[in-house]
One Martini backbone bead per residue (centre of mass of N, CA, C, O) as a GRO file, in nm:
protein
  194
    1MET     BB    1  -0.203   0.831  -2.742
    2SER     BB    2   0.115   0.742  -2.838
    3GLU     BB    3   0.203   1.015  -2.963
    4ALA     BB    4   0.238   1.157  -2.666
    5VAL     BB    5   0.417   0.910  -2.549
    6SER     BB    6   0.652   0.985  -2.737
    7ALA     BB    7   0.678   1.285  -2.732
    8HIS     BB    8   0.752   1.243  -2.401
    9ILE     BB    9   1.015   1.087  -2.381
   10ALA     BB   10   1.157   1.231  -2.577
   11ALA     BB   11   1.192   1.509  -2.414
   12SER     BB   12   1.308   1.357  -2.141
   13GLU     BB   13   1.490   1.292  -2.296
   14ASN     BB   14   1.625   1.600  -2.391
   15GLY     BB   15   1.556   1.754  -2.115
   16GLN     BB   16   1.267   1.865  -2.235
   17PRO     BB   17   0.977   2.002  -2.191
   18SER     BB   18   0.676   1.868  -2.145
   19ASN     BB   19   0.260   1.851  -2.146
   20TYR     BB   20   0.191   1.618  -2.075
   21ASN     BB   21  -0.040   1.455  -1.942
   22HIS     BB   22  -0.167   1.222  -1.702
   23PRO     BB   23  -0.477   1.058  -1.623
   24LEU     BB   24  -0.529   1.071  -1.312
   25PRO     BB   25  -0.661   1.133  -1.039
   26ALA     BB   26  -0.775   1.371  -0.901
   27ARG     BB   27  -0.829   1.201  -0.663
   28GLU     BB   28  -0.955   0.989  -0.390
   29GLY     BB   29  -1.185   0.795  -0.523
   30ASP     BB   30  -1.238   0.810  -0.839
   31GLU     BB   31  -1.471   0.712  -1.016
   32ASP     BB   32  -1.353   0.749  -1.306
   33PHE     BB   33  -1.128   0.610  -1.294
   34ILE     BB   34  -0.903   0.392  -1.431
   35ASP     BB   35  -0.721   0.070  -1.435
   36THR     BB   36  -0.631  -0.100  -1.693
   37GLY     BB   37  -0.436  -0.282  -1.624
   38ALA     BB   38  -0.552  -0.418  -1.381
   39ALA     BB   39  -0.818  -0.514  -1.563
   40ILE     BB   40  -0.671  -0.706  -1.686
   41LEU     BB   41  -0.489  -0.889  -1.518
   42ASN     BB   42  -0.773  -0.983  -1.384
   43PHE     BB   43  -0.917  -1.093  -1.625
   44TYR     BB   44  -0.679  -1.312  -1.655
   45CYS     BB   45  -0.670  -1.471  -1.395
   46THR     BB   46  -0.962  -1.543  -1.427
   47LEU     BB   47  -0.946  -1.726  -1.666
   48VAL     BB   48  -0.738  -1.912  -1.529
   49ASP     BB   49  -0.892  -1.987  -1.305
   50VAL     BB   50  -1.114  -2.121  -1.466
   51LEU     BB   51  -0.927  -2.308  -1.626
   52GLY     BB   52  -0.806  -2.463  -1.322
   53ARG     BB   53  -1.083  -2.571  -1.248
   54CYS     BB   54  -1.121  -2.677  -1.545
   55ALA     BB   55  -0.954  -2.918  -1.483
   56PRO     BB   56  -0.828  -3.247  -1.485
   57ASP     BB   57  -0.795  -3.498  -1.306
   58ALA     BB   58  -0.485  -3.681  -1.235
   59ALA     BB   59  -0.737  -3.951  -1.177
   60VAL     BB   60  -0.828  -3.924  -1.473
   61ILE     BB   61  -0.525  -3.928  -1.631
   62ALA     BB   62  -0.406  -4.178  -1.544
   63GLN     BB   63  -0.653  -4.318  -1.671
   64GLY     BB   64  -0.646  -4.237  -2.004
   65LYS     BB   65  -0.842  -4.027  -2.104
   66ASN     BB   66  -0.903  -3.874  -2.402
   67ASP     BB   67  -1.037  -3.599  -2.280
   68SER     BB   68  -0.862  -3.550  -2.054
   69LEU     BB   69  -0.622  -3.512  -2.222
   70ARG     BB   70  -0.705  -3.296  -2.452
   71ALA     BB   71  -0.774  -3.135  -2.253
   72ARG     BB   72  -0.469  -3.087  -2.112
   73ALA     BB   73  -0.338  -2.953  -2.391
   74ILE     BB   74  -0.542  -2.733  -2.458
   75LEU     BB   75  -0.407  -2.576  -2.175
   76ARG     BB   76  -0.169  -2.572  -2.242
   77SER     BB   77  -0.128  -2.410  -2.536
   78LEU     BB   78  -0.238  -2.148  -2.380
   79VAL     BB   79  -0.003  -2.190  -2.114
   80PRO     BB   80   0.284  -2.184  -2.047
   81LEU     BB   81   0.517  -2.242  -1.801
   82GLU     BB   82   0.690  -1.961  -1.868
   83ASP     BB   83   0.481  -1.798  -1.770
   84LEU     BB   84   0.393  -1.918  -1.514
   85GLN     BB   85   0.686  -1.862  -1.376
   86GLY     BB   86   0.732  -1.547  -1.461
   87VAL     BB   87   0.398  -1.482  -1.243
   88LEU     BB   88   0.553  -1.620  -0.995
   89SER     BB   89   0.794  -1.405  -0.961
   90LEU     BB   90   0.674  -1.172  -0.936
   91ARG     BB   91   0.637  -0.875  -0.750
   92PHE     BB   92   0.542  -0.715  -0.485
   93GLY     BB   93   0.391  -0.377  -0.399
   94LEU     BB   94   0.503  -0.272  -0.136
   95ALA     BB   95   0.385  -0.088   0.130
   96MET     BB   96   0.493   0.089   0.353
   97PRO     BB   97   0.378   0.144   0.724
   98MET     BB   98   0.352   0.441   0.847
   99PRO     BB   99   0.276   0.608   1.154
  100GLY     BB  100  -0.015   0.779   1.111
  101LEU     BB  101  -0.067   0.696   0.787
  102ASN     BB  102  -0.295   0.599   0.615
  103GLU     BB  103  -0.496   0.438   0.782
  104ASP     BB  104  -0.782   0.461   0.608
  105ARG     BB  105  -0.615   0.267   0.387
  106SER     BB  106  -0.553   0.045   0.139
  107ASP     BB  107  -0.266  -0.170   0.094
  108MET     BB  108  -0.324  -0.220  -0.167
  109PRO     BB  109  -0.241  -0.302  -0.507
  110THR     BB  110  -0.302  -0.215  -0.812
  111GLY     BB  111  -0.199  -0.496  -0.905
  112LEU     BB  112  -0.023  -0.698  -0.796
  113ILE     BB  113  -0.163  -0.969  -0.618
  114PRO     BB  114  -0.243  -1.251  -0.459
  115ASN     BB  115  -0.495  -1.366  -0.624
  116HIS     BB  116  -0.331  -1.405  -0.865
  117LYS     BB  117  -0.109  -1.628  -0.802
  118GLN     BB  118  -0.315  -1.827  -0.683
  119SER     BB  119  -0.430  -1.871  -1.003
  120ILE     BB  120  -0.191  -1.993  -1.125
  121ALA     BB  121  -0.091  -2.202  -0.928
  122LEU     BB  122  -0.381  -2.367  -0.983
  123PHE     BB  123  -0.313  -2.410  -1.287
  124MET     BB  124  -0.002  -2.543  -1.282
  125GLU     BB  125  -0.096  -2.761  -1.111
  126ARG     BB  126  -0.322  -2.881  -1.306
  127VAL     BB  127  -0.207  -2.898  -1.552
  128TYR     BB  128   0.134  -2.949  -1.498
  129GLY     BB  129   0.259  -2.962  -1.240
  130ILE     BB  130   0.517  -3.111  -1.059
  131GLU     BB  131   0.763  -3.281  -1.191
  132ASP     BB  132   1.056  -3.197  -1.119
  133ARG     BB  133   1.298  -3.075  -0.930
  134ASP     BB  134   1.395  -2.830  -1.090
  135LEU     BB  135   1.122  -2.680  -1.107
  136PHE     BB  136   1.106  -2.647  -0.793
  137PHE     BB  137   1.291  -2.492  -0.689
  138ASN     BB  138   1.270  -2.239  -0.908
  139ILE     BB  139   0.982  -2.176  -0.786
  140LEU     BB  140   1.104  -2.144  -0.469
  141GLU     BB  141   1.312  -1.940  -0.524
  142HIS     BB  142   1.159  -1.732  -0.761
  143ALA     BB  143   0.878  -1.734  -0.571
  144PHE     BB  144   0.811  -1.804  -0.250
  145LEU     BB  145   1.045  -1.693  -0.094
  146PRO     BB  146   0.975  -1.392  -0.181
  147ASP     BB  147   0.625  -1.415  -0.062
  148LEU     BB  148   0.743  -1.520   0.220
  149ARG     BB  149   0.918  -1.238   0.288
  150ALA     BB  150   0.680  -1.026   0.261
  151ALA     BB  151   0.492  -1.147   0.482
  152THR     BB  152   0.733  -1.015   0.716
  153MET     BB  153   0.686  -0.712   0.594
  154LEU     BB  154   0.349  -0.668   0.671
  155GLU     BB  155   0.397  -0.542   0.974
  156LYS     BB  156   0.244  -0.331   1.183
  157PRO     BB  157   0.334  -0.118   1.423
  158GLU     BB  158   0.044  -0.090   1.565
  159GLY     BB  159  -0.055  -0.419   1.520
  160GLY     BB  160  -0.255  -0.382   1.238
  161GLU     BB  161  -0.411  -0.485   1.019
  162SER     BB  162  -0.329  -0.638   0.657
  163GLU     BB  163  -0.464  -0.689   0.391
  164MET     BB  164  -0.195  -0.786   0.263
  165GLY     BB  165  -0.155  -0.994   0.462
  166LEU     BB  166  -0.395  -1.152   0.425
  167ALA     BB  167  -0.380  -1.230   0.128
  168LEU     BB  168  -0.085  -1.381   0.173
  169ASN     BB  169  -0.179  -1.568   0.367
  170ARG     BB  170  -0.436  -1.658   0.150
  171TYR     BB  171  -0.179  -1.808  -0.049
  172ILE     BB  172   0.000  -1.918   0.119
  173GLY     BB  173  -0.197  -2.137   0.247
  174ASN     BB  174  -0.354  -2.250  -0.035
  175SER     BB  175  -0.040  -2.271  -0.255
  176ILE     BB  176   0.188  -2.295  -0.115
  177LEU     BB  177   0.226  -2.530   0.126
  178PRO     BB  178   0.088  -2.732  -0.005
  179ALA     BB  179   0.331  -2.811  -0.187
  180LEU     BB  180   0.533  -2.857  -0.040
  181ILE     BB  181   0.355  -3.033   0.107
  182LYS     BB  182   0.303  -3.244  -0.171
  183TYR     BB  183   0.665  -3.196  -0.278
  184ASN     BB  184   0.853  -3.326  -0.031
  185HIS     BB  185   1.038  -3.557  -0.249
  186PHE     BB  186   1.265  -3.321  -0.307
  187TYR     BB  187   1.410  -3.274  -0.045
  188ALA     BB  188   1.579  -3.474  -0.139
  189ASP     BB  189   1.920  -3.413  -0.151
  190ALA     BB  190   1.922  -3.087  -0.147
  191GLU     BB  191   2.227  -3.036  -0.079
  192ASN     BB  192   2.324  -3.032  -0.384
  193TYR     BB  193   2.130  -2.774  -0.468
  194ASN     BB  194   2.192  -2.490  -0.674
   0.00000   0.00000   0.00000
């Protein structure tokens, strides 16, 4: 399979025709088609969600108990903070709604969805926390603000509800707003931040 893809890429770069056919679904709702990338992303986000929920509570860690400190160190070794920041900084693939077109179809993308980011935010909050101001403003600028902007763009022209909009609102209400409230002490002297 990888040889066929390599040949297709080489042919397209050289301007030659290619006889490679990508295995796309035959029709809408094709039960035989499996989006492997979305399935892998869903699996890992579910795994990170479970690990985040199993993380020791901050109050137990503050007591300095060895088991909780060891568990947090193990969880930190599994997923680096930079990777979590990178995933939170990914943008959603938003489909702009057109009046009268595909009204019966879901507007949820097949790739990254708000539930995935909610799992990552939960893991980051429970395992790492946001301990310094630079990290907070970096996450705010590159992850939270673009997601808040995306939520404002999902209004349907005919006024109906969007599945993606509802999922994004749940993510904002369950992850973004609590983080903004919990770490509000970082806003002190925020005008000095570039």
